[in-house]
PDB file of C-alpha atoms in Angstrom:
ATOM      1  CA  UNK A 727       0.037  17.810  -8.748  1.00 64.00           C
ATOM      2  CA  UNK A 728      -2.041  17.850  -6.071  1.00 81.00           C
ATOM      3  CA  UNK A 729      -1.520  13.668  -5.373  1.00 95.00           C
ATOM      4  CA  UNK A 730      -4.446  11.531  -4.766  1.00 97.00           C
ATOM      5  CA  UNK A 731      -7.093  12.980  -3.166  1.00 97.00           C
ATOM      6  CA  UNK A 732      -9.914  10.937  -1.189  1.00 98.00           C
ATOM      7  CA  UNK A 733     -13.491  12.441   0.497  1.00 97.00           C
ATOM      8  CA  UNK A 734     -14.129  12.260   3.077  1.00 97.00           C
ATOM      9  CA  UNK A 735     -11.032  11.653   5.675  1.00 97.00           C
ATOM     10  CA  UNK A 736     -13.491  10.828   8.167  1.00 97.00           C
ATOM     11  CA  UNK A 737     -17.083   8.914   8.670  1.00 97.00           C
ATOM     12  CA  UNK A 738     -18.808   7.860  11.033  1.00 98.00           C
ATOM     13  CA  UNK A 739     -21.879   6.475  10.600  1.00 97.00           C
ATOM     14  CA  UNK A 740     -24.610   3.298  11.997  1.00 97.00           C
ATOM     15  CA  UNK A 741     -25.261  -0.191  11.251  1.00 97.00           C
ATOM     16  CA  UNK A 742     -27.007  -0.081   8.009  1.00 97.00           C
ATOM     17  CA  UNK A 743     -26.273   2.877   6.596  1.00 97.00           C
ATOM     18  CA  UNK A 744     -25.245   3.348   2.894  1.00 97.00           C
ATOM     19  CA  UNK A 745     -21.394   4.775   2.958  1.00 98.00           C
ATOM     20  CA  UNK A 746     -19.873   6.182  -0.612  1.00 98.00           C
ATOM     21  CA  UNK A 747     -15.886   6.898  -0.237  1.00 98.00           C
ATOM     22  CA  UNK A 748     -14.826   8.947  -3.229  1.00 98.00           C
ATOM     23  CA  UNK A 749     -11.127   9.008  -4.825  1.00 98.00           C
ATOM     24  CA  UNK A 750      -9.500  11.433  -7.397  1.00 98.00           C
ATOM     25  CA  UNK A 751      -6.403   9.729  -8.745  1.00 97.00           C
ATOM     26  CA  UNK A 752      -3.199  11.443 -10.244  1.00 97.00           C
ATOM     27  CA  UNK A 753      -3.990  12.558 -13.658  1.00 96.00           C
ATOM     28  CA  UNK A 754      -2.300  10.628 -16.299  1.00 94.00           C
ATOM     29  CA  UNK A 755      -2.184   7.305 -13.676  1.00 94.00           C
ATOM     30  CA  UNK A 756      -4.426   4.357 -15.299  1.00 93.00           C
ATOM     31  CA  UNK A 757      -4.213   2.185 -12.470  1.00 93.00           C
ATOM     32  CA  UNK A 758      -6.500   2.845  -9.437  1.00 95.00           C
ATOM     33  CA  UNK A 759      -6.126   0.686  -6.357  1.00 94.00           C
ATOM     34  CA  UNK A 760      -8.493   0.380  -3.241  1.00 96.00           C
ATOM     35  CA  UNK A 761      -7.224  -0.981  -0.086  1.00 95.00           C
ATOM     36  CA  UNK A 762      -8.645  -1.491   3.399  1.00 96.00           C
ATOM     37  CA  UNK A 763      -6.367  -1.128   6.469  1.00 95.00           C
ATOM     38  CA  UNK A 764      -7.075  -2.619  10.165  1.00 94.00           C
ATOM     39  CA  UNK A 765      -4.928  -3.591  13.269  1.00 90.00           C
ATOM     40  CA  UNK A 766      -5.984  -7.235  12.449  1.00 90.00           C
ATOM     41  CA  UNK A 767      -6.227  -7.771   9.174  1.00 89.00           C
ATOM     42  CA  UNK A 768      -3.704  -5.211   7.638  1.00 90.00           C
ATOM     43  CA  UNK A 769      -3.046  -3.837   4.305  1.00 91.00           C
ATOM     44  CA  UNK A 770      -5.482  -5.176   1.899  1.00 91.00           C
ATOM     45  CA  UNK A 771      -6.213  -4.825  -1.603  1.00 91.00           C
ATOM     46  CA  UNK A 772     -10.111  -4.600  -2.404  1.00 94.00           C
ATOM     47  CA  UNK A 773     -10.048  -4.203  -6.129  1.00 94.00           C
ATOM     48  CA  UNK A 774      -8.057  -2.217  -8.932  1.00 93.00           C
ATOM     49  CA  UNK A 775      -8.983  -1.008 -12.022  1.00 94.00           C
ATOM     50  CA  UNK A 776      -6.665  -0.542 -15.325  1.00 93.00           C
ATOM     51  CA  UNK A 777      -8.045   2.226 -17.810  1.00 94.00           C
ATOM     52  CA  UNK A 778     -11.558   2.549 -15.907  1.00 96.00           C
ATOM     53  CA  UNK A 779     -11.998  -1.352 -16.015  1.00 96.00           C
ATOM     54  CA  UNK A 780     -11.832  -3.459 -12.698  1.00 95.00           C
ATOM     55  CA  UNK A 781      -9.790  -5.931 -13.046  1.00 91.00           C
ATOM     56  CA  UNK A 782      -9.356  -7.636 -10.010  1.00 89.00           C
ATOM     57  CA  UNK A 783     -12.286  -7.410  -7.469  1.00 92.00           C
ATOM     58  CA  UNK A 784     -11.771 -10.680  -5.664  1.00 89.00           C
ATOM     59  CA  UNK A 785     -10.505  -8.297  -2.232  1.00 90.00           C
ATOM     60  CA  UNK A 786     -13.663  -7.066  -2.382  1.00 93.00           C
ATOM     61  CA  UNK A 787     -15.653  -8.939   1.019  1.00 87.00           C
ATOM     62  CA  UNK A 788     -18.749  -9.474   0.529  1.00 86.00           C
ATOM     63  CA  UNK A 789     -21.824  -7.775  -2.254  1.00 91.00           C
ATOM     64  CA  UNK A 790     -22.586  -4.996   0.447  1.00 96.00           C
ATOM     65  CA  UNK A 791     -18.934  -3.456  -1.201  1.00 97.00           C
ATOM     66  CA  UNK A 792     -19.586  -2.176  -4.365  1.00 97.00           C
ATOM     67  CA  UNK A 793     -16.385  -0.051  -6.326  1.00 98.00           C
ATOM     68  CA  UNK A 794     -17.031   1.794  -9.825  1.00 97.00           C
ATOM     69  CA  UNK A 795     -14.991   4.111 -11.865  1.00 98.00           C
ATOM     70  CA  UNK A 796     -16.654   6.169 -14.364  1.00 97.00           C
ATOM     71  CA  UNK A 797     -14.231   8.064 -15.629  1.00 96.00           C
ATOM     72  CA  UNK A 798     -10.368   8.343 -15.489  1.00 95.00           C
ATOM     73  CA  UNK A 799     -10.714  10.850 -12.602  1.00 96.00           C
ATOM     74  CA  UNK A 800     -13.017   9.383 -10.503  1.00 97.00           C
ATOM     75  CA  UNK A 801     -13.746   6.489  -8.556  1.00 98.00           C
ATOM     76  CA  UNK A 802     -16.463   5.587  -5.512  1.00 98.00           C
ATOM     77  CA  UNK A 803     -16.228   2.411  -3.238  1.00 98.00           C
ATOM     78  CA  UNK A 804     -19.634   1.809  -1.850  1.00 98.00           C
ATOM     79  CA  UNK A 805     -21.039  -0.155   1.388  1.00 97.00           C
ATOM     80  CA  UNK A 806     -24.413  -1.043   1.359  1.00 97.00           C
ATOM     81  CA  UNK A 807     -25.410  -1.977   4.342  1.00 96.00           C
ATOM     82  CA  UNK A 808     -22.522  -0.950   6.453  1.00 97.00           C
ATOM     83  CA  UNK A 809     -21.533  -3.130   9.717  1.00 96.00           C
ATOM     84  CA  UNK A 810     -19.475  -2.269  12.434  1.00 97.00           C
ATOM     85  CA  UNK A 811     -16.647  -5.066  11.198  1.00 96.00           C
ATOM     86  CA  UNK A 812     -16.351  -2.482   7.995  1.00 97.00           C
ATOM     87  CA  UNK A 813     -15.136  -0.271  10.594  1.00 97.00           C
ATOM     88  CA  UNK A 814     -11.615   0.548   8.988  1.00 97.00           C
ATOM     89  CA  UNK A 815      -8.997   3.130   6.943  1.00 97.00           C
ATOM     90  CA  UNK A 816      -9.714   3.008   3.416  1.00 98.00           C
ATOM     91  CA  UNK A 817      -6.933   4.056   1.120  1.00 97.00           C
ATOM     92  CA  UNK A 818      -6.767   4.748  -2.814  1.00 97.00           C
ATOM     93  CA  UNK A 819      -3.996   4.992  -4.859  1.00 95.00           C
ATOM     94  CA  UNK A 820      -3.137   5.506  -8.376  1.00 95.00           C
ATOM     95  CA  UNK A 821      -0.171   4.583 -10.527  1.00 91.00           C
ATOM     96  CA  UNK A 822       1.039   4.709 -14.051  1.00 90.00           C
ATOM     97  CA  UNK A 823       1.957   1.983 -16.479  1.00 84.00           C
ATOM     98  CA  UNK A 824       5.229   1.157 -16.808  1.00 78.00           C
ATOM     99  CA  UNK A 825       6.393   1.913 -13.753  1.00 78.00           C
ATOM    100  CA  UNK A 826       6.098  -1.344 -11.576  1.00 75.00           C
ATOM    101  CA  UNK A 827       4.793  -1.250  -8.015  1.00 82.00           C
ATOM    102  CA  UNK A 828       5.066   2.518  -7.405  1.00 88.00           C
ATOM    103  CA  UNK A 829       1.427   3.297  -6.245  1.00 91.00           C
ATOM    104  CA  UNK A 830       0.795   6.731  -4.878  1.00 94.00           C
ATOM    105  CA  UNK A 831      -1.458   6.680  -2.098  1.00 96.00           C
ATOM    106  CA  UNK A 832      -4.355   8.855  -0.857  1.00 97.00           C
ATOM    107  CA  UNK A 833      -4.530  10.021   2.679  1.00 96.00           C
ATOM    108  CA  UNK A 834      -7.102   7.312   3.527  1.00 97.00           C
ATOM    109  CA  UNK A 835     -10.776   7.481   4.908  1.00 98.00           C
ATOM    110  CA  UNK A 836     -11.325   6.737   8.431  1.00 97.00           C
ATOM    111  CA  UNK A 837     -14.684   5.146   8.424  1.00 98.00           C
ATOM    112  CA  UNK A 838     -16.635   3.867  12.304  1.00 98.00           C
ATOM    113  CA  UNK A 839     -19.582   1.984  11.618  1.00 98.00           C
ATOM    114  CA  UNK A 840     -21.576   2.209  15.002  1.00 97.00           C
TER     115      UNK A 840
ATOM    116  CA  UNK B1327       1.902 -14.668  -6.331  1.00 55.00           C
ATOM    117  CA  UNK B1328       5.185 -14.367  -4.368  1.00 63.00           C
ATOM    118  CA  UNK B1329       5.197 -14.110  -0.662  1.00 82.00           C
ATOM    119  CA  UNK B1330       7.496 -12.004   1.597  1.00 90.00           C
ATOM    120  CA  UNK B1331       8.379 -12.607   4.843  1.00 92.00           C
ATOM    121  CA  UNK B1332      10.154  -9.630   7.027  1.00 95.00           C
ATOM    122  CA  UNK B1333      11.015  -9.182  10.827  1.00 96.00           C
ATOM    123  CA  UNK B1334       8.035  -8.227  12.437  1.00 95.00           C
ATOM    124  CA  UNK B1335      10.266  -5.419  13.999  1.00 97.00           C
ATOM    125  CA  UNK B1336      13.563  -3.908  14.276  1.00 97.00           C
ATOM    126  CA  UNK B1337      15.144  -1.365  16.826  1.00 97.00           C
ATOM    127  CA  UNK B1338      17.883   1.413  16.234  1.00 97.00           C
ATOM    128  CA  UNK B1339      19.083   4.466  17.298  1.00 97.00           C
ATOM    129  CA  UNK B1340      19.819   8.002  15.479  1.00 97.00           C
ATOM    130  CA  UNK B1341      22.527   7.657  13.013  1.00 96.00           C
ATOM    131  CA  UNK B1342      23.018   4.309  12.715  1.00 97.00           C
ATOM    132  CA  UNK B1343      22.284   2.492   9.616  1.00 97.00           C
ATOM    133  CA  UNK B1344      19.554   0.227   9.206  1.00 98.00           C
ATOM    134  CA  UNK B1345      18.931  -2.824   6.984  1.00 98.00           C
ATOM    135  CA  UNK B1346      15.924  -5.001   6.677  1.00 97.00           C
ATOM    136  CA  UNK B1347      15.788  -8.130   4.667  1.00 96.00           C
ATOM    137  CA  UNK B1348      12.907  -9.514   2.791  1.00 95.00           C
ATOM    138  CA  UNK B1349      12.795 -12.886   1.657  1.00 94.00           C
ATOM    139  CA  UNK B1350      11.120 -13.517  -1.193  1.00 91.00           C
ATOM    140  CA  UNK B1351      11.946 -16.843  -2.332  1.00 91.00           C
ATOM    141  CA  UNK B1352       8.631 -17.591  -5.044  1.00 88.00           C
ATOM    142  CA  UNK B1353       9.868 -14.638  -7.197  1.00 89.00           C
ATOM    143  CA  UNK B1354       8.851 -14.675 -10.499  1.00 87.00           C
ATOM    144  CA  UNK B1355      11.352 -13.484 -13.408  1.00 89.00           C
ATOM    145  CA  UNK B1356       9.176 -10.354 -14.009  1.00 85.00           C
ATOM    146  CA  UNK B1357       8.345  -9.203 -10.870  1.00 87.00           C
ATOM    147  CA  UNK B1358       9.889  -6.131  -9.500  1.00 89.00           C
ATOM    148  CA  UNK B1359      10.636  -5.537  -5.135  1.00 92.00           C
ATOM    149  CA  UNK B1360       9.437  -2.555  -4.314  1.00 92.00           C
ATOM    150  CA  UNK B1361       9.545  -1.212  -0.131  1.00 95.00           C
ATOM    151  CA  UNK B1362       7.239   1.284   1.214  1.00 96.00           C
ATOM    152  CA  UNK B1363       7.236   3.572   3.919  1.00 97.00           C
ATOM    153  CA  UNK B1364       4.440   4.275   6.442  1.00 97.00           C
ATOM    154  CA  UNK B1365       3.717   6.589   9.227  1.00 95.00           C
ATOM    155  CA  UNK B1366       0.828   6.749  11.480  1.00 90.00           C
ATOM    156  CA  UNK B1367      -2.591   7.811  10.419  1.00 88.00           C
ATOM    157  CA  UNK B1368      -0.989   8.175   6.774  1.00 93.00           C
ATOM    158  CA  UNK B1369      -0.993   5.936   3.326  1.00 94.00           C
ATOM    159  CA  UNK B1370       1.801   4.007   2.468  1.00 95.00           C
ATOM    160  CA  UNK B1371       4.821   6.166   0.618  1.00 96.00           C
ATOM    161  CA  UNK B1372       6.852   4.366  -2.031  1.00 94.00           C
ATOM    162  CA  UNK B1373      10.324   4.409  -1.058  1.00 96.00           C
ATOM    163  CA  UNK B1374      12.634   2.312  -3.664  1.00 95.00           C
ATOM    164  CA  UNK B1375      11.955  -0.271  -6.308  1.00 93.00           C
ATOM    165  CA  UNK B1376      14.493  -2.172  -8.129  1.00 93.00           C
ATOM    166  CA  UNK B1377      14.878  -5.548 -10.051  1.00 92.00           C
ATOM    167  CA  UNK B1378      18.540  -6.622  -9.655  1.00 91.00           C
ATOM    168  CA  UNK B1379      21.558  -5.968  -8.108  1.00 90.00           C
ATOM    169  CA  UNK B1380      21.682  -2.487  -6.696  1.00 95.00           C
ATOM    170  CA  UNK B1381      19.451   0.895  -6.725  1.00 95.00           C
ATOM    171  CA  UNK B1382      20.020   3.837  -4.720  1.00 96.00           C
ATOM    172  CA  UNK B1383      18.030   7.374  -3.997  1.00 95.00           C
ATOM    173  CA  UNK B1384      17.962   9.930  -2.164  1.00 93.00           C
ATOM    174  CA  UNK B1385      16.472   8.353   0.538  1.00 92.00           C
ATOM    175  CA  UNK B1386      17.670   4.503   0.890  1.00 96.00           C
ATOM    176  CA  UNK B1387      19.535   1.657  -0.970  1.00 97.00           C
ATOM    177  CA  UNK B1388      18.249  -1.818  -2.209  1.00 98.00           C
ATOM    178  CA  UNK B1389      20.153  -4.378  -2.565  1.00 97.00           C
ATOM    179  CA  UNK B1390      18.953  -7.460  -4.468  1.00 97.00           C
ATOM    180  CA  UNK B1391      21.347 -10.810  -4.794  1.00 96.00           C
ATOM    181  CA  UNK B1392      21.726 -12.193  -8.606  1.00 95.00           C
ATOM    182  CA  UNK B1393      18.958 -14.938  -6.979  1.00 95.00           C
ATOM    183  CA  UNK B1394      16.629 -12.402  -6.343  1.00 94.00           C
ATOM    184  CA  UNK B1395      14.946 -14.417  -3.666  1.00 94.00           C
ATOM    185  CA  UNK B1396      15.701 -12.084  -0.957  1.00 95.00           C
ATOM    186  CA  UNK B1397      16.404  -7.934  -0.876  1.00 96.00           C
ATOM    187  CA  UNK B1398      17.821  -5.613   1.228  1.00 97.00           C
ATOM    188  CA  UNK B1399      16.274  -2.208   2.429  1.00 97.00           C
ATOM    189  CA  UNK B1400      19.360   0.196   3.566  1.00 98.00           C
ATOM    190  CA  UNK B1401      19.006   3.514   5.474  1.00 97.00           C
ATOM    191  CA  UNK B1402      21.455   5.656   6.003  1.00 94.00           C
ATOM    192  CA  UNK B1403      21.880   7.405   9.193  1.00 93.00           C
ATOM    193  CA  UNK B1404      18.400   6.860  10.567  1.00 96.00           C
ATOM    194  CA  UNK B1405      17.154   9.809  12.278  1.00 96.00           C
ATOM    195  CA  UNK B1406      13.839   9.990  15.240  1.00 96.00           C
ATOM    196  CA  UNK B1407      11.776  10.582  11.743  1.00 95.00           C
ATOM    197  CA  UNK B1408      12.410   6.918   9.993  1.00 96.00           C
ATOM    198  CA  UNK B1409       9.994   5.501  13.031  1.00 97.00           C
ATOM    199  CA  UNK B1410       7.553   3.842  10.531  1.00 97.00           C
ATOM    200  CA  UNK B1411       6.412   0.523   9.358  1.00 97.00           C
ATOM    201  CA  UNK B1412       8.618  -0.133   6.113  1.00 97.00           C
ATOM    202  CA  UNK B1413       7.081  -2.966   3.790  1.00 95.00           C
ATOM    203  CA  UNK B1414       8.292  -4.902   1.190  1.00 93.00           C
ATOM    204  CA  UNK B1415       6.476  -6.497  -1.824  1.00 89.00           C
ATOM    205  CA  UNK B1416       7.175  -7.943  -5.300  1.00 88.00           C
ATOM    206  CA  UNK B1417       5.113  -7.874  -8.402  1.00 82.00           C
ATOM    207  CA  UNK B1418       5.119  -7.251 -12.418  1.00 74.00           C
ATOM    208  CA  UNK B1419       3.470  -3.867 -12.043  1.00 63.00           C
ATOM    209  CA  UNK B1420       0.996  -4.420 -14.392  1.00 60.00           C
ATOM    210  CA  UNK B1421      -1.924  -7.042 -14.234  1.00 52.00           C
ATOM    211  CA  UNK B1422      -0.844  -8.210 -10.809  1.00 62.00           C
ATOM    212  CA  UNK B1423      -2.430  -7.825  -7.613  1.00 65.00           C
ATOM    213  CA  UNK B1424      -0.032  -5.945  -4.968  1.00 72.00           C
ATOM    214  CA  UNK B1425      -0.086  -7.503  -1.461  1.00 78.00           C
ATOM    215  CA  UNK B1426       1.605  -6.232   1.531  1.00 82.00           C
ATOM    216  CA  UNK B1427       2.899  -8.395   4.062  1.00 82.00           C
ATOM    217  CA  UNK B1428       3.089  -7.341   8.233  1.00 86.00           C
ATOM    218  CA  UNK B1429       5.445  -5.280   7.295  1.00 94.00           C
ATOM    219  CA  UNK B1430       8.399  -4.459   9.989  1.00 97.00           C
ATOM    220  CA  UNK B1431       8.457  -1.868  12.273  1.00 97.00           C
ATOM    221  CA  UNK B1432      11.316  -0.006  12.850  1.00 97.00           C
ATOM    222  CA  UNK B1433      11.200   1.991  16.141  1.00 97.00           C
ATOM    223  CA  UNK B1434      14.059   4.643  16.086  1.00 97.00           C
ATOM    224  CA  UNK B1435      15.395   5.678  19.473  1.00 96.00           C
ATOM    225  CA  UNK B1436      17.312   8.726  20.623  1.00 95.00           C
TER     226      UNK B1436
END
C-alpha cells in the first residue's frame, strides 16, 4: 500500500487566494483525520470523518476552512480566503476501526500564504 | 477528554536506554495510550499503543501501571536516528477526538 498520500507537498500562494489540499487515505481505513501543524500552536486536529461523514469539525478555525469527503478515497480541505496566519503543515491521516489511536499519516502540505 | 503532560525534552546518548513518562491522570476506562514518533518535515509515525500493563515491538516498550494514570515509553539502545519529538496521547479510538500534547523532544547525542 502506497500509505496516505496528500497533493500538493507544497503551496505557496497570496492573501486571498482560494487553496484546495487533497488527501487519498489507506484503502479499507474509515477514519480520515485533518490536522494543522505550527511552531506555536502545534499538532491540531481540524476535523475527522467516520465512513465519509464528518464527525467532529469543531478544529476547524473559522468558515474560510471548508473539509468534504465524497467518497471513501478522497477528501479536500479548502481555504477560502486564505491569510497569511493559515500559513502552516497540513497533515491527513487515515485509520481503521478497531484499532484505537493508530492513525497513519500523510506526508503533510506545506502551505505559505503571502 | 484526558490530558497528558510530558517533559518538554529529554537528552541521551547512543545506546543508552531511554524512558519518557506521560501522565495521564483523567483517563477514562476505554481509552487506549498510544506514543508517536516524529521527525522533521515528516507526519507523525505511530510507534506503540497499549491499554494495560505491558506491550512490546520491535521498536519500543510501554509500560502502563494497573492505575493507568501514567505510561512509560522505553527505547532500547537509542541510536543518532531516535532524535525526534515522541508524543503521547490517550483515547477510545473510535468517536473521540485525538489531541497531541507538546510532545517531548528527545535529542540523541553521539
Amino acid at each position: 500500500d502506497a500509505g496516505v498520500i496528500q497533493s500538493p507537498r507544497h503551496e505557496v500562494t497570496e492573501m486571498g487566494q482560494e487553496v484546495t489540499l487533497r488527501c487519498k487515505p489507506i484503502s479499507g481505513h474509515d477514519y480520515l483525520f485533518w490536522y494543522r501543524q505550527t511552531m506555536m500552536r502545534g499538532l491540531e486536529l481540524l476535523i475527522y470523518f467516520n465512513n465519509n461523514v464528518p464527525i467532529d469539525d469543531s478544529g476547524m478555525p473559522e468558515d474560510r476552512f471548508s473539509a468534504k469527503m465524497p467518497n471513501a478515497s478522497f477528501s479536500t480541505l479548502k481555504i477560502q480566503p486564505s491569510e497569511p496566519r493559515d500559513s502552516a503543515v497540513y497533515f491527513c491521516a487515515s485509520s481503521e476501526s478497531g484499532r484505537g489511536n493508530e492513525q497513519f499519516f500523510g506526508p503533510g502540505t506545506r502551505l505559505t500564504v503571502l | 477528554l484526558a490530558k497528558t503532560t510530558q517533559p518538554i525534552s529529554m537528552d541521551s546518548y547512543e545506546g543508552q536506554e531511554v524512558n519518557i513518562t506521560c501522565s495521564h491522570n483523567n483517563i477514562a476506562t476505554n481509552d487506549y495510550i498510544t506514543w508517536y514518533q516524529q521527525f522533521p518535515s515528516q507526519g507523525p509515525r505511530f510507534i506503540i499503543q497499549g491499554y494495560k500493563t505491558k506491550v512490546t515491538n520491535e521498536v519500543a516498550s510501554l509500560f502502563i501501571p494497573a492505575d493507568r494514570k501514567s505510561s512509560t515509553l522505553s527505547l532500547p539502545r537509542v541510536s543518532l536516528s531516535d532524535t525526534a519529538v515522541y508524543y503521547c496521547l490517550v483515547g477510545d479510538g473510535g468517536g473521540f477526538k485525538t489531541i497531541f500534547g507538546a510532545g517531548t523532544r528527545l535529542f540523541v547525542k553521539a
